[in-house]
C-alpha cells in the first residue's frame, strides 16, 4: 500500500503539509479475577480472546461486583466487551434475566447487535427493537429476547408508553447499557436523562434495579455526564490500555496563491487518490449536502483514472434502512474502498480496518476530532488522519498552528434534565405511564419538578389528585415530544414511484423544494413536486449544469427577562425562519446564476437566549 502521506503531497504539491506523529504503544493485558461461564469462555476462545486489556478487566469486575460504571477510553479500545461480558455472564447465571442496550443511532445498534450475536451462548436471544423493526416481529422480541437493542427515541415513544406490554421484561431487567454517552448532550441529552428516569421508575415499580454500564469516548466530565443522565452514582474506568500502532496526523495548509480553495474539492481529490492506491478510507463531512457533493466529485475523478466508480459510496441520514445496511456491509467486507459520510459513522460502527480518514473541515470539537481521527488504524496498524480546512479563518488558523488543537484538553459535555421546557414535557409522559407522587417527583429534580408539576396543573395539562400527578388523556403525550429537539414530520422522497429516502420537513423546504437539485449517492435528481400535506416529494433523474442553494431569513425577537447581570441577560426568545427563495449556482465555480422565489409558511421556535450588552 502506498504511504497516505506521500499521496497527500502528490495531490497537493503546492500546499504546505505538516505531519505530527503519534507514537505507537503496546497494550497491557491481564486475566480476570473471577470466573466466567464455560459457554462464554468457549465463545471468547473461538474469537481468539483469552486475556483482557486492563481497563476491560477492571470494568467487567466492577460491573459484576454490582457497581454502576462509566468506561471512558479512546476509539477502538475494546469498550464493547466492557458491557457485553458482564451482561452475558449475568444472563447465564439467571436465565430469566433481561438486558436493554441503548445506542444513539440505528446504524450503531445494528452493528453492536451483530457483534453480540457472535458472543451469544446457546439459549440466549437478542432482538433489535427500533423504527425499522417489522411490526410482526415486535411481540416475539418483547417475549423472548434476553437482550433488547434499541435507541432512546424508541424507548421514549414506543416502549415506555406501552410498558404494560413489557412488564415481564422490566421485572427481569438486570442491565441497562448506555453506549456512546458523549453523544447525549444539549437538548437531546437532557431529554434522554428524563427518559432514563422514567425507565428506572417503572423498573422500581416492578421491583427491579438494573445495573448501568455507560461507555463514552474521551470527554472532560464522564462521571458528571453519566450521573446527570441516570441520576445514579457511577464509578469511572479510564486509562486506555489497548495497543496502538501509532498515527500520522496530517494538516494541510492551502498555499497563499490559491484564493479559491474548496475543502469539498480537495476532499474528493484526495479520496479518489487514496482509493486508486488501495488505501481504505473514510471521509467525514459536516453536512449531508457536502457528503453528496464530495462523493459525486470523487466518483467522477475515479472514473477519470479508468477505475471502477462503485468503489466509492456515500453514507448519511435520510437513506433507507436497507440501503444503509448494504453500505455498511460492503464497506466492512471490502466491496467499498472509500466512503464519504457525516458523523453518523463517527461512532463505533465497525467498518473494518481503515488505513486513513479525511476530515473535510474541523468537526467543531476536540472530542470529535480525536473520535474521527481514531477511526483509522487498529491494534498494531498505523493509521493516518488528514485535516483539510474550510475557507474559514478559525480553520485556517488551526492548520497553521496544529499544536493549538493537539494540546487542547477535551471538552466537557453539558446536559440539564431539569430544564423547565424539557422537564415539563417529560413529566407529562411519566404521569401518563404511571401517576407521579410527591416522592417520585424528587428523582426528576426536587424543586424544579415540583414547579413544573404546578405549572402543568395550572395550565390544565395535568391534574393533581389524591397526592399524585395524573395526565388526563388516553393518548400518550410522548408522540408529540421529539427528544432530539426538531420536527419529527418526515417527507418521503419518491422517484418513479419508488422511495429514494426521506428527510425532515424543515430540511425539505430547503433542499427538496420544486426546482431543487438533489444528490443521492452520486446520482443527480431534480425535484418536480413537494407536498407538505401528504409528506411526499417527487424527483426525476436529471443532471443539470448547476446546483441549487436555499436562501433563508431569520428573525430573533426578545421576550421577558429571566435573569441578568451587569453585561449579560438570559431571556425568552422567539426565532422565526422562512425559506423565501433559492439560487441556481454554476458548476463548477458556484457562481450565482439566477434566483427564484419560494412560498413556505414560516417556522417558529420558542427558546431561551443570552444577550450581551
Short mmCIF file of C-alpha atoms in Angstrom, two decimals, residues 41-221:
data_model
loop_
_atom_site.label_atom_id
_atom_site.label_comp_id
_atom_site.label_asym_id
_atom_site.label_seq_id
_atom_site.Cartn_x
_atom_site.Cartn_y
_atom_site.Cartn_z
CA UNK A 41 -15.32 -18.76 27.75
CA UNK A 42 -15.73 -21.09 24.75
CA UNK A 43 -17.24 -18.28 22.67
CA UNK A 44 -14.35 -15.99 23.59
CA UNK A 45 -11.81 -18.68 22.70
CA UNK A 46 -13.40 -19.03 19.25
CA UNK A 47 -12.76 -15.30 18.77
CA UNK A 48 -9.17 -15.63 19.97
CA UNK A 49 -9.79 -13.80 23.26
CA UNK A 50 -8.10 -15.25 26.34
CA UNK A 51 -6.84 -12.22 28.23
CA UNK A 52 -8.30 -8.73 28.53
CA UNK A 53 -6.91 -5.23 28.41
CA UNK A 54 -6.51 -3.97 31.93
CA UNK A 55 -9.30 -1.42 31.59
CA UNK A 56 -11.63 -4.13 30.23
CA UNK A 57 -10.86 -6.43 33.15
CA UNK A 58 -11.46 -3.62 35.65
CA UNK A 59 -14.80 -2.72 34.05
CA UNK A 60 -16.01 -6.33 33.94
CA UNK A 61 -15.04 -6.98 37.56
CA UNK A 62 -16.62 -3.77 38.87
CA UNK A 63 -19.84 -4.35 36.96
CA UNK A 64 -20.22 -7.97 38.03
CA UNK A 65 -19.48 -6.76 41.57
CA UNK A 66 -22.67 -4.69 41.43
CA UNK A 67 -21.24 -1.25 40.63
CA UNK A 68 -22.75 1.19 38.13
CA UNK A 69 -19.84 2.27 35.91
CA UNK A 70 -18.79 4.53 33.05
CA UNK A 71 -15.95 3.45 30.75
CA UNK A 72 -14.20 6.42 29.12
CA UNK A 73 -11.43 5.30 26.76
CA UNK A 74 -10.41 6.09 23.19
CA UNK A 75 -11.82 4.83 19.90
CA UNK A 76 -11.02 1.17 19.08
CA UNK A 77 -10.11 0.38 22.71
CA UNK A 78 -12.50 -2.56 23.04
CA UNK A 79 -15.25 -0.86 25.07
CA UNK A 80 -17.88 -3.28 23.76
CA UNK A 81 -16.53 -6.17 25.84
CA UNK A 82 -16.81 -3.98 28.95
CA UNK A 83 -20.60 -4.31 28.81
CA UNK A 84 -21.10 -7.46 26.73
CA UNK A 85 -19.33 -9.81 29.13
CA UNK A 86 -20.95 -8.65 32.39
CA UNK A 87 -24.35 -8.74 30.70
CA UNK A 88 -23.94 -12.22 29.22
CA UNK A 89 -22.46 -13.60 32.43
CA UNK A 90 -25.48 -12.34 34.38
CA UNK A 91 -27.92 -13.74 31.81
CA UNK A 92 -26.27 -17.15 32.01
CA UNK A 93 -26.44 -17.09 35.82
CA UNK A 94 -30.12 -16.10 35.74
CA UNK A 95 -31.88 -17.45 32.62
CA UNK A 96 -34.98 -15.27 33.18
CA UNK A 97 -32.90 -12.06 33.33
CA UNK A 98 -33.08 -9.41 30.64
CA UNK A 99 -30.87 -6.54 29.37
CA UNK A 100 -31.51 -3.31 27.48
CA UNK A 101 -28.82 -1.86 25.19
CA UNK A 102 -29.25 1.80 24.18
CA UNK A 103 -27.42 3.24 21.18
CA UNK A 104 -27.86 6.78 19.80
CA UNK A 105 -28.21 5.66 16.15
CA UNK A 106 -29.82 2.76 14.32
CA UNK A 107 -26.57 2.05 12.47
CA UNK A 108 -24.66 1.60 15.71
CA UNK A 109 -27.44 -0.53 17.18
CA UNK A 110 -27.38 -2.85 14.15
CA UNK A 111 -23.60 -3.08 14.30
CA UNK A 112 -23.49 -3.92 18.01
CA UNK A 113 -26.31 -6.44 17.66
CA UNK A 114 -24.16 -8.20 15.04
CA UNK A 115 -21.17 -8.22 17.43
CA UNK A 116 -23.34 -9.54 20.21
CA UNK A 117 -24.61 -12.39 18.03
CA UNK A 118 -21.04 -13.71 17.75
CA UNK A 119 -20.76 -13.94 21.55
CA UNK A 120 -24.25 -15.19 22.41
CA UNK A 121 -24.06 -18.67 24.01
CA UNK A 122 -26.74 -21.19 23.01
CA UNK A 123 -30.12 -20.42 24.53
CA UNK A 124 -29.71 -16.64 24.69
CA UNK A 125 -31.54 -14.46 22.16
CA UNK A 126 -31.00 -10.86 21.03
CA UNK A 127 -33.53 -8.67 19.23
CA UNK A 128 -33.31 -5.19 17.69
CA UNK A 129 -36.37 -3.11 18.53
CA UNK A 130 -36.45 0.21 16.67
CA UNK A 131 -38.33 2.03 13.94
CA UNK A 132 -37.02 -0.40 11.32
CA UNK A 133 -38.30 -3.49 13.19
CA UNK A 134 -41.22 -5.14 11.43
CA UNK A 135 -44.45 -4.94 13.45
CA UNK A 136 -44.86 -8.71 13.06
CA UNK A 137 -41.56 -9.27 14.91
CA UNK A 138 -42.08 -6.91 17.83
CA UNK A 139 -44.22 -9.15 20.02
CA UNK A 140 -41.74 -12.03 19.75
CA UNK A 141 -38.86 -9.72 20.70
CA UNK A 142 -40.74 -8.48 23.76
CA UNK A 143 -41.47 -12.03 24.89
CA UNK A 144 -38.31 -13.90 24.02
CA UNK A 145 -35.27 -11.64 23.62
CA UNK A 146 -32.84 -11.73 26.53
CA UNK A 147 -31.14 -8.62 25.15
CA UNK A 148 -33.21 -5.87 23.51
CA UNK A 149 -31.18 -3.46 21.39
CA UNK A 150 -32.84 -0.10 20.78
CA UNK A 151 -32.35 3.69 20.80
CA UNK A 152 -33.61 6.43 23.18
CA UNK A 153 -36.27 7.54 20.68
CA UNK A 154 -37.94 4.13 20.65
CA UNK A 155 -37.61 3.76 24.42
CA UNK A 156 -39.26 7.17 24.84
CA UNK A 157 -42.15 6.82 22.40
CA UNK A 158 -42.51 3.09 21.67
CA UNK A 159 -41.63 1.17 24.84
CA UNK A 160 -42.30 3.21 27.98
CA UNK A 161 -45.80 4.43 26.96
CA UNK A 162 -46.71 0.74 26.38
CA UNK A 163 -44.96 -0.58 29.48
CA UNK A 164 -47.91 -2.84 30.31
CA UNK A 165 -46.72 -4.98 27.39
CA UNK A 166 -43.21 -5.00 28.85
CA UNK A 167 -43.99 -5.96 32.47
CA UNK A 168 -42.11 -9.28 32.35
CA UNK A 169 -39.13 -7.59 30.68
CA UNK A 170 -38.99 -4.69 33.17
CA UNK A 171 -39.40 -7.02 36.15
CA UNK A 172 -36.43 -9.08 34.96
CA UNK A 173 -34.26 -6.20 33.71
CA UNK A 174 -30.76 -6.57 35.15
CA UNK A 175 -28.59 -4.41 32.86
CA UNK A 176 -29.02 -1.10 31.07
CA UNK A 177 -26.16 -0.27 28.70
CA UNK A 178 -25.72 3.32 27.50
CA UNK A 179 -23.18 3.37 24.68
CA UNK A 180 -21.56 6.49 23.18
CA UNK A 181 -22.77 8.52 26.17
CA UNK A 182 -20.91 11.63 24.95
CA UNK A 183 -23.50 11.95 22.15
CA UNK A 184 -26.18 12.72 24.74
CA UNK A 185 -25.57 16.44 25.07
CA UNK A 186 -27.69 19.58 24.97
CA UNK A 187 -31.42 19.18 24.32
CA UNK A 188 -31.11 15.55 23.23
CA UNK A 189 -29.09 14.55 26.30
CA UNK A 190 -31.39 16.46 28.63
CA UNK A 191 -34.40 14.60 27.25
CA UNK A 192 -32.57 11.26 27.47
CA UNK A 193 -31.78 11.94 31.14
CA UNK A 194 -35.52 12.14 31.83
CA UNK A 195 -36.33 9.14 29.63
CA UNK A 196 -33.89 7.07 31.72
CA UNK A 197 -35.53 8.29 34.94
CA UNK A 198 -38.89 7.21 33.55
CA UNK A 199 -37.41 3.78 32.78
CA UNK A 200 -35.85 3.34 36.24
CA UNK A 201 -39.09 4.47 37.88
CA UNK A 202 -41.09 1.76 36.10
CA UNK A 203 -38.38 -0.79 36.95
CA UNK A 204 -38.63 0.15 40.61
CA UNK A 205 -42.41 -0.30 40.39
CA UNK A 206 -41.74 -3.83 39.10
CA UNK A 207 -39.21 -4.44 41.94
CA UNK A 208 -36.07 -4.42 39.76
CA UNK A 209 -32.94 -2.26 39.85
CA UNK A 210 -30.82 -2.80 36.73
CA UNK A 211 -27.11 -2.02 36.80
CA UNK A 212 -25.80 0.67 34.47
CA UNK A 213 -22.79 0.34 32.18
CA UNK A 214 -22.11 3.51 30.19
CA UNK A 215 -19.37 3.87 27.59
CA UNK A 216 -18.03 7.09 26.17
CA UNK A 217 -15.27 8.49 24.04
CA UNK A 218 -12.86 10.66 25.95
CA UNK A 219 -14.76 13.63 27.42
CA UNK A 220 -13.82 16.09 30.12
CA UNK A 221 -16.55 15.04 32.58
#
